[in-house]
Amino acid sequence: MSIKPSKILLINILITGAFYVAGFVALGSSYPTIDSSGEQIVHWFLNNGLNARFYAWTAAFFSLGLAIFGGQVSALLPKPSRYIFLAGVLGFAITAQVQAWLWAGLALHPEGLEPAVARTLFDISSYWGPLVNGSTTAMAVAFLVVGFDKYVEIPRWLTWLSIIFFVEQAIETITVFGHKGFIAPGGTMNVYLGGLIGFLWIAGVVRWAIPRINQSS
């Protein structure tokens, strides 16, 4: 018995979202940020190494889920938007992998970490936030451009949601210049504000794709 593509899309995105949330839950509320000192970072990884490696494990399946999502949804878009969207999704997945493997690497032998080295490696991983915006804006552009094409059925609400997502993600790139607080790299603006709007946008894309994906297969 074959499973309809729409069910695969829905089940996949729910599982992908669950892995994303599980990774952050595993880190807890005390995980280091860009504001943490090298000593604080070493101390956290000494006491939470397994949590960090579990976070990296969830990132692997999160990236897998994104690839499946990107492949299914891109097939519904016209050229060249399908390629722009898929490139954005894959860029998002790769950025998540790179950021997670830095966390896993820091967690492997934390007892030998020098604070200055830990600080540098953690700073590098923190810049996943503003850099992933290059990929998420590509995902949004693919839909907002098509939304103004009268020959493609993109509802007006999804077009406007894509515009909001694009603008917010483009503004988020200013976190490259942040040092602390709301606009710090990998901070509140990237993780919580961008994450919430991103979840809403992906939910909107899935809602649009479900009744169409069975017809295209």
PDB file of C-alpha atoms in Angstrom:
ATOM      1  CA  MET A   1       0.000   0.000   0.000  1.00  0.00           C
ATOM      2  CA  SER A   2       1.478   3.307  -1.105  1.00  0.00           C
ATOM      3  CA  ILE A   3       1.424   6.399   1.091  1.00  0.00           C
ATOM      4  CA  LYS A   4       0.180   9.593  -0.479  1.00  0.00           C
ATOM      5  CA  PRO A   5       2.836  12.310  -0.955  1.00  0.00           C
ATOM      6  CA  SER A   6       0.684  14.717   1.077  1.00  0.00           C
ATOM      7  CA  LYS A   7       0.864  12.388   4.094  1.00  0.00           C
ATOM      8  CA  ILE A   8       4.619  12.035   3.678  1.00  0.00           C
ATOM      9  CA  LEU A   9       4.947  15.825   3.586  1.00  0.00           C
ATOM     10  CA  LEU A  10       2.845  16.324   6.713  1.00  0.00           C
ATOM     11  CA  ILE A  11       4.414  13.488   8.723  1.00  0.00           C
ATOM     12  CA  ASN A  12       7.918  14.537   7.684  1.00  0.00           C
ATOM     13  CA  ILE A  13       7.511  18.189   8.650  1.00  0.00           C
ATOM     14  CA  LEU A  14       5.988  17.260  12.018  1.00  0.00           C
ATOM     15  CA  ILE A  15       8.871  14.876  12.789  1.00  0.00           C
ATOM     16  CA  THR A  16      11.404  17.452  11.547  1.00  0.00           C
ATOM     17  CA  GLY A  17       9.900  20.105  13.799  1.00  0.00           C
ATOM     18  CA  ALA A  18       9.951  17.659  16.711  1.00  0.00           C
ATOM     19  CA  PHE A  19      13.678  17.023  16.229  1.00  0.00           C
ATOM     20  CA  TYR A  20      14.318  20.777  16.064  1.00  0.00           C
ATOM     21  CA  VAL A  21      12.462  21.381  19.326  1.00  0.00           C
ATOM     22  CA  ALA A  22      13.987  18.310  21.004  1.00  0.00           C
ATOM     23  CA  GLY A  23      17.481  19.584  20.274  1.00  0.00           C
ATOM     24  CA  PHE A  24      16.861  22.888  22.036  1.00  0.00           C
ATOM     25  CA  VAL A  25      15.071  21.198  24.916  1.00  0.00           C
ATOM     26  CA  ALA A  26      18.099  18.950  25.388  1.00  0.00           C
ATOM     27  CA  LEU A  27      20.372  21.978  25.715  1.00  0.00           C
ATOM     28  CA  GLY A  28      18.223  23.366  28.522  1.00  0.00           C
ATOM     29  CA  SER A  29      18.036  26.988  29.596  1.00  0.00           C
ATOM     30  CA  SER A  30      21.621  27.297  30.820  1.00  0.00           C
ATOM     31  CA  TYR A  31      23.430  26.737  27.515  1.00  0.00           C
ATOM     32  CA  PRO A  32      26.186  29.256  26.718  1.00  0.00           C
ATOM     33  CA  THR A  33      25.582  32.281  24.532  1.00  0.00           C
ATOM     34  CA  ILE A  34      27.717  34.884  22.810  1.00  0.00           C
ATOM     35  CA  ASP A  35      27.802  36.699  26.166  1.00  0.00           C
ATOM     36  CA  SER A  36      29.418  33.747  27.987  1.00  0.00           C
ATOM     37  CA  SER A  37      33.102  33.806  28.899  1.00  0.00           C
ATOM     38  CA  GLY A  38      35.535  31.123  27.793  1.00  0.00           C
ATOM     39  CA  GLU A  39      35.558  29.691  31.317  1.00  0.00           C
ATOM     40  CA  GLN A  40      31.751  29.519  31.386  1.00  0.00           C
ATOM     41  CA  ILE A  41      31.689  27.756  28.020  1.00  0.00           C
ATOM     42  CA  VAL A  42      34.216  25.136  29.155  1.00  0.00           C
ATOM     43  CA  HIS A  43      32.299  24.619  32.400  1.00  0.00           C
ATOM     44  CA  TRP A  44      29.010  24.101  30.531  1.00  0.00           C
ATOM     45  CA  PHE A  45      30.483  21.548  28.123  1.00  0.00           C
ATOM     46  CA  LEU A  46      32.148  19.699  31.002  1.00  0.00           C
ATOM     47  CA  ASN A  47      28.759  19.247  32.658  1.00  0.00           C
ATOM     48  CA  ASN A  48      26.512  18.982  29.588  1.00  0.00           C
ATOM     49  CA  GLY A  49      28.592  17.186  26.967  1.00  0.00           C
ATOM     50  CA  LEU A  50      25.980  14.490  26.353  1.00  0.00           C
ATOM     51  CA  ASN A  51      23.291  17.143  25.895  1.00  0.00           C
ATOM     52  CA  ALA A  52      25.391  18.922  23.276  1.00  0.00           C
ATOM     53  CA  ARG A  53      26.024  15.690  21.396  1.00  0.00           C
ATOM     54  CA  PHE A  54      22.323  14.817  21.515  1.00  0.00           C
ATOM     55  CA  TYR A  55      21.649  18.271  20.060  1.00  0.00           C
ATOM     56  CA  ALA A  56      24.043  17.455  17.209  1.00  0.00           C
ATOM     57  CA  TRP A  57      22.299  14.107  16.691  1.00  0.00           C
ATOM     58  CA  THR A  58      18.913  15.815  16.327  1.00  0.00           C
ATOM     59  CA  ALA A  59      20.462  18.243  13.830  1.00  0.00           C
ATOM     60  CA  ALA A  60      21.312  15.333  11.531  1.00  0.00           C
ATOM     61  CA  PHE A  61      17.659  14.264  11.322  1.00  0.00           C
ATOM     62  CA  PHE A  62      16.497  17.881  11.158  1.00  0.00           C
ATOM     63  CA  SER A  63      18.656  18.311   8.056  1.00  0.00           C
ATOM     64  CA  LEU A  64      17.292  15.080   6.569  1.00  0.00           C
ATOM     65  CA  GLY A  65      13.745  16.302   7.113  1.00  0.00           C
ATOM     66  CA  LEU A  66      14.526  19.655   5.513  1.00  0.00           C
ATOM     67  CA  ALA A  67      15.926  17.913   2.436  1.00  0.00           C
ATOM     68  CA  ILE A  68      12.738  15.840   2.043  1.00  0.00           C
ATOM     69  CA  PHE A  69      10.576  18.932   2.586  1.00  0.00           C
ATOM     70  CA  GLY A  70      12.614  20.890   0.031  1.00  0.00           C
ATOM     71  CA  GLY A  71      12.437  18.147  -2.571  1.00  0.00           C
ATOM     72  CA  GLN A  72       8.678  17.738  -2.282  1.00  0.00           C
ATOM     73  CA  VAL A  73       7.738  21.421  -2.210  1.00  0.00           C
ATOM     74  CA  SER A  74      10.193  22.555  -4.886  1.00  0.00           C
ATOM     75  CA  ALA A  75       8.523  20.180  -7.360  1.00  0.00           C
ATOM     76  CA  LEU A  76       5.354  22.284  -7.080  1.00  0.00           C
ATOM     77  CA  LEU A  77       7.079  25.544  -8.055  1.00  0.00           C
ATOM     78  CA  PRO A  78       7.904  26.724 -11.572  1.00  0.00           C
ATOM     79  CA  LYS A  79      11.452  27.284 -12.796  1.00  0.00           C
ATOM     80  CA  PRO A  80      13.641  29.021 -11.639  1.00  0.00           C
ATOM     81  CA  SER A  81      11.839  29.446  -8.287  1.00  0.00           C
ATOM     82  CA  ARG A  82      12.005  25.701  -7.569  1.00  0.00           C
ATOM     83  CA  TYR A  83      15.803  25.805  -7.771  1.00  0.00           C
ATOM     84  CA  ILE A  84      16.053  28.963  -5.664  1.00  0.00           C
ATOM     85  CA  PHE A  85      13.805  27.405  -3.009  1.00  0.00           C
ATOM     86  CA  LEU A  86      15.690  24.104  -2.976  1.00  0.00           C
ATOM     87  CA  ALA A  87      19.053  25.885  -2.788  1.00  0.00           C
ATOM     88  CA  GLY A  88      17.779  27.859   0.206  1.00  0.00           C
ATOM     89  CA  VAL A  89      16.520  24.737   1.983  1.00  0.00           C
ATOM     90  CA  LEU A  90      19.799  22.884   1.419  1.00  0.00           C
ATOM     91  CA  GLY A  91      21.764  25.919   2.599  1.00  0.00           C
ATOM     92  CA  PHE A  92      19.662  25.940   5.768  1.00  0.00           C
ATOM     93  CA  ALA A  93      20.302  22.220   6.297  1.00  0.00           C
ATOM     94  CA  ILE A  94      24.058  22.524   5.745  1.00  0.00           C
ATOM     95  CA  THR A  95      24.343  25.506   8.099  1.00  0.00           C
ATOM     96  CA  ALA A  96      22.534  23.524  10.796  1.00  0.00           C
ATOM     97  CA  GLN A  97      24.961  20.630  10.303  1.00  0.00           C
ATOM     98  CA  VAL A  98      28.074  22.812  10.525  1.00  0.00           C
ATOM     99  CA  GLN A  99      26.816  24.594  13.640  1.00  0.00           C
ATOM    100  CA  ALA A 100      25.879  21.316  15.323  1.00  0.00           C
ATOM    101  CA  TRP A 101      29.165  19.559  14.590  1.00  0.00           C
ATOM    102  CA  LEU A 102      31.056  22.425  16.230  1.00  0.00           C
ATOM    103  CA  TRP A 103      28.952  21.904  19.360  1.00  0.00           C
ATOM    104  CA  ALA A 104      29.584  18.149  19.219  1.00  0.00           C
ATOM    105  CA  GLY A 105      33.306  18.724  18.752  1.00  0.00           C
ATOM    106  CA  LEU A 106      33.459  21.004  21.783  1.00  0.00           C
ATOM    107  CA  ALA A 107      31.642  18.331  23.795  1.00  0.00           C
ATOM    108  CA  LEU A 108      33.953  15.443  22.903  1.00  0.00           C
ATOM    109  CA  HIS A 109      36.983  16.320  25.072  1.00  0.00           C
ATOM    110  CA  PRO A 110      35.920  19.340  27.138  1.00  0.00           C
ATOM    111  CA  GLU A 111      38.380  18.506  29.928  1.00  0.00           C
ATOM    112  CA  GLY A 112      41.260  19.541  27.666  1.00  0.00           C
ATOM    113  CA  LEU A 113      39.685  22.752  26.371  1.00  0.00           C
ATOM    114  CA  GLU A 114      41.480  26.034  26.861  1.00  0.00           C
ATOM    115  CA  PRO A 115      38.977  28.852  27.564  1.00  0.00           C
ATOM    116  CA  ALA A 116      40.323  31.003  24.712  1.00  0.00           C
ATOM    117  CA  VAL A 117      39.999  28.123  22.221  1.00  0.00           C
ATOM    118  CA  ALA A 118      36.502  27.292  23.460  1.00  0.00           C
ATOM    119  CA  ARG A 119      35.521  30.945  23.150  1.00  0.00           C
ATOM    120  CA  THR A 120      36.765  31.126  19.544  1.00  0.00           C
ATOM    121  CA  LEU A 121      35.099  27.904  18.393  1.00  0.00           C
ATOM    122  CA  PHE A 122      31.863  28.848  20.095  1.00  0.00           C
ATOM    123  CA  ASP A 123      31.940  32.294  18.475  1.00  0.00           C
ATOM    124  CA  ILE A 124      32.275  30.624  15.066  1.00  0.00           C
ATOM    125  CA  SER A 125      29.275  28.386  15.733  1.00  0.00           C
ATOM    126  CA  SER A 126      27.225  31.363  16.947  1.00  0.00           C
ATOM    127  CA  TYR A 127      27.399  32.993  13.530  1.00  0.00           C
ATOM    128  CA  TRP A 128      25.117  30.305  12.091  1.00  0.00           C
ATOM    129  CA  GLY A 129      22.279  32.716  12.991  1.00  0.00           C
ATOM    130  CA  PRO A 130      22.957  35.671  10.685  1.00  0.00           C
ATOM    131  CA  LEU A 131      24.500  33.490   7.967  1.00  0.00           C
ATOM    132  CA  VAL A 132      21.554  31.112   7.673  1.00  0.00           C
ATOM    133  CA  ASN A 133      19.445  34.161   6.800  1.00  0.00           C
ATOM    134  CA  GLY A 134      20.986  34.044   3.337  1.00  0.00           C
ATOM    135  CA  SER A 135      19.311  30.672   2.845  1.00  0.00           C
ATOM    136  CA  THR A 136      15.979  31.513   4.483  1.00  0.00           C
ATOM    137  CA  THR A 137      15.580  34.690   2.431  1.00  0.00           C
ATOM    138  CA  ALA A 138      16.135  32.582  -0.709  1.00  0.00           C
ATOM    139  CA  MET A 139      13.344  30.252   0.418  1.00  0.00           C
ATOM    140  CA  ALA A 140      11.010  33.222   0.937  1.00  0.00           C
ATOM    141  CA  VAL A 141      11.939  34.903  -2.362  1.00  0.00           C
ATOM    142  CA  ALA A 142      10.995  31.783  -4.304  1.00  0.00           C
ATOM    143  CA  PHE A 143       7.422  32.084  -3.034  1.00  0.00           C
ATOM    144  CA  LEU A 144       6.923  35.832  -2.944  1.00  0.00           C
ATOM    145  CA  VAL A 145       8.051  36.202  -6.574  1.00  0.00           C
ATOM    146  CA  VAL A 146       5.748  33.413  -7.728  1.00  0.00           C
ATOM    147  CA  GLY A 147       2.949  34.981  -5.679  1.00  0.00           C
ATOM    148  CA  PHE A 148       2.830  37.894  -8.106  1.00  0.00           C
ATOM    149  CA  ASP A 149       2.648  35.588 -11.131  1.00  0.00           C
ATOM    150  CA  LYS A 150      -0.982  35.342 -12.241  1.00  0.00           C
ATOM    151  CA  TYR A 151      -0.327  31.955 -13.858  1.00  0.00           C
ATOM    152  CA  VAL A 152       0.659  30.229 -10.596  1.00  0.00           C
ATOM    153  CA  GLU A 153      -1.776  29.522  -7.765  1.00  0.00           C
ATOM    154  CA  ILE A 154      -0.117  31.085  -4.735  1.00  0.00           C
ATOM    155  CA  PRO A 155      -2.800  32.519  -2.425  1.00  0.00           C
ATOM    156  CA  ARG A 156      -2.462  36.151  -1.429  1.00  0.00           C
ATOM    157  CA  TRP A 157      -2.095  35.274   2.257  1.00  0.00           C
ATOM    158  CA  LEU A 158       0.957  33.094   1.521  1.00  0.00           C
ATOM    159  CA  THR A 159       2.469  35.803  -0.659  1.00  0.00           C
ATOM    160  CA  TRP A 160       2.191  38.333   2.167  1.00  0.00           C
ATOM    161  CA  LEU A 161       3.434  35.826   4.720  1.00  0.00           C
ATOM    162  CA  SER A 162       6.443  35.232   2.459  1.00  0.00           C
ATOM    163  CA  ILE A 163       7.073  38.986   2.276  1.00  0.00           C
ATOM    164  CA  ILE A 164       6.954  39.260   6.079  1.00  0.00           C
ATOM    165  CA  PHE A 165       9.286  36.278   6.421  1.00  0.00           C
ATOM    166  CA  PHE A 166      11.716  37.699   3.864  1.00  0.00           C
ATOM    167  CA  VAL A 167      11.814  41.162   5.452  1.00  0.00           C
ATOM    168  CA  GLU A 168      12.267  39.793   8.973  1.00  0.00           C
ATOM    169  CA  GLN A 169      15.022  37.414   7.890  1.00  0.00           C
ATOM    170  CA  ALA A 170      16.774  40.150   5.897  1.00  0.00           C
ATOM    171  CA  ILE A 171      16.702  42.441   8.943  1.00  0.00           C
ATOM    172  CA  GLU A 172      18.123  39.601  11.037  1.00  0.00           C
ATOM    173  CA  THR A 173      21.365  39.784   9.077  1.00  0.00           C
ATOM    174  CA  ILE A 174      22.270  42.799  11.271  1.00  0.00           C
ATOM    175  CA  THR A 175      23.110  40.261  13.983  1.00  0.00           C
ATOM    176  CA  VAL A 176      26.438  39.909  12.154  1.00  0.00           C
ATOM    177  CA  PHE A 177      27.321  43.221  13.822  1.00  0.00           C
ATOM    178  CA  GLY A 178      25.796  42.403  17.219  1.00  0.00           C
ATOM    179  CA  HIS A 179      27.781  41.642  20.352  1.00  0.00           C
ATOM    180  CA  LYS A 180      25.241  41.009  23.092  1.00  0.00           C
ATOM    181  CA  GLY A 181      21.534  40.903  23.873  1.00  0.00           C
ATOM    182  CA  PHE A 182      18.685  40.780  21.355  1.00  0.00           C
ATOM    183  CA  ILE A 183      20.806  41.273  18.217  1.00  0.00           C
ATOM    184  CA  ALA A 184      23.708  39.044  19.244  1.00  0.00           C
ATOM    185  CA  PRO A 185      24.710  36.375  16.691  1.00  0.00           C
ATOM    186  CA  GLY A 186      22.700  33.241  17.450  1.00  0.00           C
ATOM    187  CA  GLY A 187      20.754  35.198  20.061  1.00  0.00           C
ATOM    188  CA  THR A 188      17.119  36.012  20.758  1.00  0.00           C
ATOM    189  CA  MET A 189      16.421  37.638  17.397  1.00  0.00           C
ATOM    190  CA  ASN A 190      17.815  34.665  15.461  1.00  0.00           C
ATOM    191  CA  VAL A 191      16.512  31.835  17.621  1.00  0.00           C
ATOM    192  CA  TYR A 192      13.152  33.015  18.945  1.00  0.00           C
ATOM    193  CA  LEU A 193      11.806  35.804  16.711  1.00  0.00           C
ATOM    194  CA  GLY A 194      13.149  34.301  13.496  1.00  0.00           C
ATOM    195  CA  GLY A 195      12.268  30.800  14.644  1.00  0.00           C
ATOM    196  CA  LEU A 196       8.633  31.699  15.374  1.00  0.00           C
ATOM    197  CA  ILE A 197       8.076  33.486  12.068  1.00  0.00           C
ATOM    198  CA  GLY A 198       9.905  30.696  10.251  1.00  0.00           C
ATOM    199  CA  PHE A 199       7.671  28.042  11.806  1.00  0.00           C
ATOM    200  CA  LEU A 200       4.567  30.005  10.781  1.00  0.00           C
ATOM    201  CA  TRP A 201       5.845  30.412   7.226  1.00  0.00           C
ATOM    202  CA  ILE A 202       6.721  26.724   6.842  1.00  0.00           C
ATOM    203  CA  ALA A 203       3.283  25.809   8.220  1.00  0.00           C
ATOM    204  CA  GLY A 204       1.765  28.080   5.571  1.00  0.00           C
ATOM    205  CA  VAL A 205       3.826  26.473   2.806  1.00  0.00           C
ATOM    206  CA  VAL A 206       2.794  22.982   3.939  1.00  0.00           C
ATOM    207  CA  ARG A 207      -0.856  24.081   4.091  1.00  0.00           C
ATOM    208  CA  TRP A 208      -0.572  25.336   0.502  1.00  0.00           C
ATOM    209  CA  ALA A 209       1.295  22.254  -0.732  1.00  0.00           C
ATOM    210  CA  ILE A 210      -0.851  19.466   0.749  1.00  0.00           C
ATOM    211  CA  PRO A 211      -3.845  19.689  -1.635  1.00  0.00           C
ATOM    212  CA  ARG A 212      -1.540  20.095  -4.659  1.00  0.00           C
ATOM    213  CA  ILE A 213       1.194  17.557  -4.085  1.00  0.00           C
ATOM    214  CA  ASN A 214      -0.925  14.471  -4.813  1.00  0.00           C
ATOM    215  CA  GLN A 215      -2.026  15.950  -8.126  1.00  0.00           C
ATOM    216  CA  SER A 216       1.553  16.577  -9.262  1.00  0.00           C
ATOM    217  CA  SER A 217       2.854  13.091  -8.436  1.00  0.00           C
TER     218      SER A 217
END
